[in-house]
Short mmCIF file of C-alpha atoms and ligand atoms in Angstrom, two decimals:
data_model
loop_
_atom_site.label_atom_id
_atom_site.label_comp_id
_atom_site.label_asym_id
_atom_site.label_seq_id
_atom_site.Cartn_x
_atom_site.Cartn_y
_atom_site.Cartn_z
CA MET A 1 -6.57 16.45 24.54
CA ALA A 2 -5.42 18.74 22.56
CA ALA A 3 -1.70 20.06 22.02
CA SER A 4 -0.13 22.48 19.00
CA ALA A 5 3.61 23.47 18.19
CA PRO A 6 4.65 26.35 15.88
CA GLY A 7 6.18 26.02 12.24
CA LYS A 8 9.93 26.68 11.43
CA LEU A 9 12.22 29.07 9.76
CA ILE A 10 15.86 28.51 9.20
CA LEU A 11 17.50 31.47 8.83
CA PHE A 12 20.82 29.99 8.50
CA GLY A 13 22.73 26.71 8.14
CA GLU A 14 20.17 23.72 6.21
CA HIS A 15 21.72 21.33 4.95
CA ALA A 16 24.92 22.07 6.85
CA VAL A 17 23.24 21.04 10.24
CA VAL A 18 23.12 17.53 9.33
CA PHE A 19 26.91 17.19 9.46
CA GLY A 20 27.29 19.09 13.02
CA GLU A 21 27.51 22.93 11.59
CA PRO A 22 26.03 26.00 13.60
CA ALA A 23 22.24 26.44 12.69
CA LEU A 24 19.64 29.04 13.28
CA CYS A 25 15.80 28.54 13.26
CA THR A 26 12.89 30.06 14.74
CA ALA A 27 9.50 29.43 15.61
CA ILE A 28 6.58 31.19 13.53
CA ASN A 29 3.39 31.88 14.64
CA LEU A 30 1.83 29.61 12.21
CA ARG A 31 0.74 26.52 14.28
CA ALA A 32 -0.14 22.51 13.64
CA GLU A 33 -2.69 21.88 16.47
CA VAL A 34 -3.55 18.03 17.26
CA PHE A 35 -6.77 16.34 18.84
CA VAL A 36 -6.23 13.44 20.46
CA ARG A 37 -9.42 11.30 22.61
CA PRO A 38 -10.19 7.74 23.82
CA TYR A 39 -11.80 5.98 20.86
CA LYS A 40 -12.91 1.69 19.36
CA GLU A 41 -9.40 2.03 16.82
CA TRP A 42 -6.76 4.46 16.04
CA ARG A 43 -8.52 6.95 13.62
CA ALA A 44 -6.60 9.65 11.79
CA ASP A 45 -9.19 12.59 10.76
CA GLY A 46 -11.70 10.14 10.55
CA GLY A 47 -9.29 7.51 7.65
CA SER A 48 -7.06 5.19 8.33
CA ILE A 49 -3.29 5.93 10.75
CA ASP A 50 -2.15 3.61 8.26
CA GLU A 51 -2.17 6.14 5.01
CA PRO A 52 0.69 7.68 3.77
CA ARG A 53 0.65 11.24 4.94
CA TYR A 54 -0.35 10.85 8.63
CA ARG A 55 3.39 8.22 8.78
CA TYR A 56 4.56 11.15 11.11
CA VAL A 57 1.90 11.20 13.40
CA LYS A 58 1.67 7.29 13.47
CA ARG A 59 5.68 7.05 14.31
CA ALA A 60 4.63 9.09 17.18
CA VAL A 61 1.73 6.87 18.15
CA GLU A 62 4.07 4.14 18.57
CA LYS A 63 7.12 6.56 20.46
CA ALA A 64 4.30 7.81 22.72
CA LYS A 65 3.97 4.17 23.85
CA ALA A 66 -0.53 4.95 24.20
CA ARG A 67 -1.77 3.07 26.34
CA GLU A 68 -5.32 3.19 24.44
CA PRO A 69 -6.54 3.85 20.73
CA MET A 70 -7.55 7.11 19.88
CA TRP A 71 -9.13 8.84 17.66
CA ILE A 72 -6.76 11.95 16.12
CA GLU A 73 -7.60 14.90 14.74
CA VAL A 74 -4.72 17.37 12.90
CA ARG A 75 -5.34 20.76 11.96
CA SER A 76 -1.99 23.23 10.37
CA MET A 77 -1.33 26.26 9.99
CA VAL A 78 2.20 25.27 8.57
CA PRO A 79 1.98 24.26 4.79
CA SER A 80 3.22 21.02 3.52
CA GLY A 81 6.48 20.76 1.81
CA ALA A 82 6.84 23.88 1.79
CA GLY A 83 9.97 23.88 3.96
CA LEU A 84 7.96 26.00 7.09
CA GLY A 85 8.40 22.16 9.95
CA SER A 86 4.95 21.68 9.02
CA SER A 87 5.85 17.60 9.44
CA ALA A 88 7.93 18.37 12.82
CA ALA A 89 5.29 20.75 13.84
CA VAL A 90 2.68 17.71 13.56
CA THR A 91 4.50 15.04 14.87
CA VAL A 92 5.94 17.57 18.32
CA ALA A 93 2.02 18.25 18.59
CA THR A 94 0.74 14.91 18.45
CA LEU A 95 3.27 13.98 20.85
CA GLY A 96 2.49 16.88 22.83
CA ALA A 97 -1.17 15.92 22.93
CA LEU A 98 -0.73 11.67 23.87
CA HIS A 99 1.94 12.93 26.50
CA GLY A 100 -0.27 15.76 28.09
CA ILE A 101 -2.95 13.09 29.00
CA ALA A 102 -0.40 11.77 31.23
CA GLY A 103 0.42 14.87 32.61
CA ALA A 104 2.47 17.80 32.35
CA LEU A 105 4.94 18.10 28.97
CA ASP A 106 8.64 17.44 29.24
CA ALA A 107 10.33 19.49 25.79
CA PRO A 108 13.67 17.29 26.68
CA THR A 109 11.34 14.16 26.10
CA ILE A 110 9.38 15.30 23.09
CA ALA A 111 12.43 16.68 21.68
CA ARG A 112 14.49 13.54 21.34
CA GLU A 113 11.34 11.46 20.61
CA ALA A 114 10.54 13.47 17.74
CA PHE A 115 13.77 13.64 16.70
CA GLU A 116 13.67 9.78 16.10
CA VAL A 117 10.27 10.11 14.42
CA GLU A 118 12.00 12.17 11.52
CA HIS A 119 14.35 10.18 11.71
CA GLU A 120 12.53 7.00 10.69
CA VAL A 121 10.17 8.83 8.37
CA GLN A 122 12.73 11.02 6.07
CA GLY A 123 16.04 9.21 6.63
CA ARG A 124 18.59 11.44 7.94
CA ALA A 125 18.38 14.43 9.18
CA SER A 126 18.73 16.94 12.51
CA PRO A 127 16.80 18.11 15.05
CA LEU A 128 17.03 20.80 13.93
CA ASP A 129 13.17 21.51 13.32
CA THR A 130 12.17 18.89 16.18
CA SER A 131 13.53 20.86 19.04
CA THR A 132 12.36 24.42 17.60
CA ALA A 133 9.21 23.07 17.30
CA THR A 134 8.98 21.14 21.00
CA ALA A 135 10.52 24.99 22.32
CA GLY A 136 9.61 27.42 20.28
CA GLY A 137 11.66 30.74 19.75
CA ALA A 138 14.60 31.02 18.13
CA LEU A 139 16.85 28.24 18.61
CA LEU A 140 20.63 27.84 17.56
CA VAL A 141 23.14 24.74 17.68
CA LEU A 142 25.64 23.56 18.34
CA ARG A 143 29.12 21.42 18.32
CA GLU A 144 29.70 22.13 21.92
CA PRO A 145 27.46 23.48 25.36
CA ARG A 146 27.39 26.49 26.03
CA GLU A 147 25.35 29.09 28.17
CA ASP A 148 21.85 28.26 27.45
CA LEU A 149 21.66 25.20 26.64
CA LEU A 150 18.47 23.59 27.17
CA TRP A 151 19.19 19.75 25.83
CA THR A 152 21.76 17.70 23.13
CA ILE A 153 21.12 14.75 21.27
CA GLU A 154 23.03 12.33 19.52
CA ARG A 155 23.01 10.29 16.92
CA ASP A 156 26.14 7.91 15.12
CA THR A 157 28.68 10.29 15.85
CA ARG A 158 26.90 13.45 15.76
CA ARG A 159 25.78 16.09 18.51
CA TRP A 160 24.09 18.22 17.99
CA CYS A 161 23.91 21.14 21.38
CA LEU A 162 20.20 23.44 21.33
CA HIS A 163 20.36 26.75 22.34
CA ARG A 164 17.77 29.45 23.29
CA ALA A 165 19.15 31.92 20.92
CA ARG A 166 18.43 36.02 21.48
CA LEU A 167 17.13 38.16 18.87
CA PRO A 168 15.66 41.37 18.02
CA ASP A 169 12.22 41.81 17.27
CA LEU A 170 12.44 41.07 13.32
CA GLU A 171 9.40 40.38 10.89
CA PHE A 172 10.36 38.44 8.05
CA VAL A 173 8.92 37.88 4.62
CA ILE A 174 8.03 33.88 2.73
CA GLY A 175 7.65 33.57 -1.09
CA ASN A 176 6.08 29.61 -1.28
CA THR A 177 7.27 28.25 -4.61
CA GLY A 178 3.87 26.40 -4.41
CA ILE A 179 6.45 23.17 -5.27
CA SER A 180 6.63 20.68 -2.67
CA ALA A 181 9.68 18.67 -2.57
CA ALA A 182 10.57 15.92 0.15
CA THR A 183 13.47 16.30 2.91
CA GLY A 184 14.97 13.34 2.73
CA PRO A 185 15.84 12.58 -0.93
CA LEU A 186 17.57 16.30 -0.67
CA VAL A 187 19.52 15.72 2.28
CA ALA A 188 21.27 12.05 0.74
CA LYS A 189 21.74 14.11 -2.20
CA VAL A 190 24.03 16.74 -0.05
CA LYS A 191 25.50 13.90 1.94
CA ASP A 192 26.25 12.20 -1.79
CA ARG A 193 28.02 15.48 -2.75
CA VAL A 194 30.22 16.21 0.31
CA GLU A 195 31.27 12.79 0.41
CA ARG A 196 32.49 12.48 -3.17
CA ASP A 197 34.29 16.04 -3.26
CA PRO A 198 35.50 18.01 -0.84
CA HIS A 199 34.79 21.50 -2.51
CA ALA A 200 31.32 20.84 -1.24
CA ALA A 201 32.37 19.94 2.44
CA GLU A 202 34.25 22.61 2.18
CA LYS A 203 31.26 24.85 1.12
CA VAL A 204 29.33 23.01 4.51
CA ARG A 205 32.04 24.48 6.50
CA GLU A 206 31.62 27.90 5.07
CA ILE A 207 27.27 27.80 5.88
CA GLY A 208 28.28 26.91 9.71
CA ARG A 209 30.24 30.22 9.64
CA ILE A 210 28.01 32.13 7.62
CA THR A 211 25.40 31.08 10.88
CA LEU A 212 27.34 32.28 13.72
CA ASP A 213 28.42 35.92 11.67
CA GLY A 214 25.00 35.88 10.70
CA LEU A 215 23.73 35.21 14.59
CA ALA A 216 25.98 38.60 15.58
CA ALA A 217 25.15 40.85 12.63
CA LEU A 218 21.14 39.38 13.47
CA ARG A 219 22.73 40.94 17.22
CA ARG A 220 23.96 43.78 16.81
CA ARG A 221 21.08 44.66 14.13
CA ASP A 222 23.10 44.93 11.11
CA LEU A 223 21.00 43.61 8.99
CA VAL A 224 22.96 44.68 5.84
CA GLU A 225 25.40 42.43 6.90
CA ALA A 226 22.97 39.49 7.83
CA GLY A 227 21.14 40.10 4.13
CA ARG A 228 24.14 39.75 2.53
CA LEU A 229 25.30 36.77 4.63
CA MET A 230 21.57 35.28 3.81
CA ASP A 231 22.53 35.47 -0.06
CA ARG A 232 25.29 33.81 0.10
CA ASP A 233 24.10 30.85 2.12
CA HIS A 234 21.75 30.71 -0.61
CA ALA A 235 24.42 30.41 -2.82
CA LEU A 236 26.30 28.00 -1.47
CA LEU A 237 22.85 25.62 -1.31
CA THR A 238 22.62 25.95 -4.46
CA ASP A 239 25.81 24.93 -5.61
CA LEU A 240 24.91 22.43 -3.14
CA GLY A 241 22.43 20.88 -5.22
CA VAL A 242 19.31 22.52 -3.36
CA GLY A 243 18.39 24.78 -5.71
CA HIS A 244 15.33 25.56 -7.54
CA PRO A 245 14.87 28.27 -10.92
CA MET A 246 11.99 29.56 -9.15
CA LEU A 247 14.03 29.64 -5.99
CA ASP A 248 16.04 31.71 -7.85
CA ARG A 249 13.02 33.54 -8.98
CA LEU A 250 11.90 34.39 -5.83
CA VAL A 251 15.10 35.85 -4.22
CA ALA A 252 16.18 38.41 -7.34
CA ALA A 253 12.07 39.13 -6.95
CA ALA A 254 12.62 40.11 -3.21
CA ARG A 255 16.21 40.99 -3.16
CA PRO A 256 16.10 44.99 -4.78
CA SER A 257 13.40 45.79 -1.69
CA SER A 258 15.50 43.73 0.86
CA TYR A 259 18.54 43.53 2.66
CA GLY A 260 18.73 40.22 1.47
CA ALA A 261 17.08 36.75 0.78
CA LYS A 262 17.58 33.01 0.49
CA LEU A 263 15.83 29.62 0.65
CA THR A 264 14.56 28.03 3.65
CA GLY A 265 14.40 24.43 4.49
CA ALA A 266 15.44 21.46 2.69
CA GLY A 267 14.96 23.55 -0.31
CA GLY A 268 14.34 21.89 -4.32
CA GLY A 269 11.14 24.09 -4.08
CA GLY A 270 9.22 25.25 -1.16
CA SER A 271 10.25 28.59 0.25
CA ILE A 272 12.32 31.52 0.19
CA VAL A 273 12.57 34.04 3.08
CA ALA A 274 13.85 38.30 2.31
CA LEU A 275 14.77 40.11 5.37
CA THR A 276 12.99 43.24 4.86
CA ASP A 277 12.00 46.73 6.58
CA ARG A 278 9.64 46.98 4.17
CA PRO A 279 7.26 43.44 3.62
CA GLU A 280 4.40 44.23 1.16
CA GLU A 281 6.37 45.55 -0.81
CA THR A 282 8.14 42.24 -0.92
CA ALA A 283 5.58 40.11 -0.81
CA GLU A 284 4.44 41.95 -3.63
CA THR A 285 7.31 42.09 -5.86
CA ILE A 286 7.58 38.40 -5.17
CA ARG A 287 3.74 37.25 -5.64
CA ALA A 288 4.71 39.23 -9.34
CA ALA A 289 7.58 36.72 -9.87
CA GLY A 290 4.36 33.92 -9.09
CA GLY A 291 5.44 33.07 -5.62
CA LYS A 292 2.56 32.74 -2.94
CA ALA A 293 3.69 35.63 -0.02
CA PHE A 294 3.30 36.16 3.36
CA VAL A 295 5.27 37.77 6.43
CA VAL A 296 5.82 35.47 9.36
CA ARG A 297 6.58 37.04 13.44
CA PRO A 298 8.23 34.38 15.60
CA ASP A 299 6.49 32.75 18.10
CA SER A 300 7.87 32.47 21.65
CA VAL A 301 5.68 29.56 22.41
CA GLY A 302 6.99 25.61 21.69
CA VAL A 303 4.98 22.51 22.24
CA THR A 304 2.02 23.61 24.52
CA LYS A 305 -1.26 21.60 25.91
CA GLN A 306 -4.62 23.32 24.94
CA PRO A 307 -7.43 24.40 27.41
C1 LIG B 401 14.75 20.92 7.12
O1 LIG B 401 13.41 21.81 7.13
C2 LIG B 401 16.76 20.81 7.75
C3 LIG B 401 17.86 20.07 6.51
O2 LIG B 401 18.39 21.03 7.27
C4 LIG B 401 17.31 18.76 7.54
C5 LIG B 401 17.20 18.98 8.59
O3 LIG B 401 17.80 19.68 9.05
O4 LIG B 401 17.05 17.50 9.21
C6 LIG B 401 17.73 20.24 5.13
#
């Protein structure tokens, strides 16, 4: 049995979403595939499933309550530590493969289990990455349910209502700094700032407003306004302490040929995303500034069983 799930690209709202603010994210055409086959003991890519790099896979195995041990193979096109949802894609694909043995996949169940896995491994988290890897396409997270609700996930006093969002056909250029940064400590850093500084709390709320304005701008294809909001979002995230000089360098390199550019994902390294209608030119300037650049497209397919 095998299943695959997509990586993700956060357009607006990372970090703020952990506090329950709105966020907009799309699945991208880089996927993780996970193969499982009964075996006499648990194995991951031939080795021990207890190795730290398989911690998401191991937790997913525990959640799926598999009846017999499996040999698991993980193949992922999503670069890890790049802010593109590699752990969420692998977690969701693992759950998809294990649940797939028993029958059809139930997306809300997989989304909830994958969120729990991410929360247990990473510490504080939102369900944005894992729900996007499960549902595919574009997702809008809101506090309250509205039309196009997919599912609701709650934790402590927070609630996330995950909605299907419709975006125009767009291409994005990713600029990967090549600096891998763990999400958990960055999320903890922002929480600490918000608890100590009312200005930081106001920045988180502004990111929430930017998300809704950014979605409206993208829907009416006002790319100039969407790009301006991306630039502002990048500045706010940097003020919250999740920037990096290399992210600023790549953003500055991308902007002359783009509508806007911002860090995407947890930050601290990882990647930027640029909104541009000159993708080759933008990719070239990102490369000249020392980043790895590639073009991604939204992927409408979420977790799916492989034939
Ligand atoms: C990481 O891809 C997105 C964050 O908002 C964390 C989360 O939502 O769990 C930084």
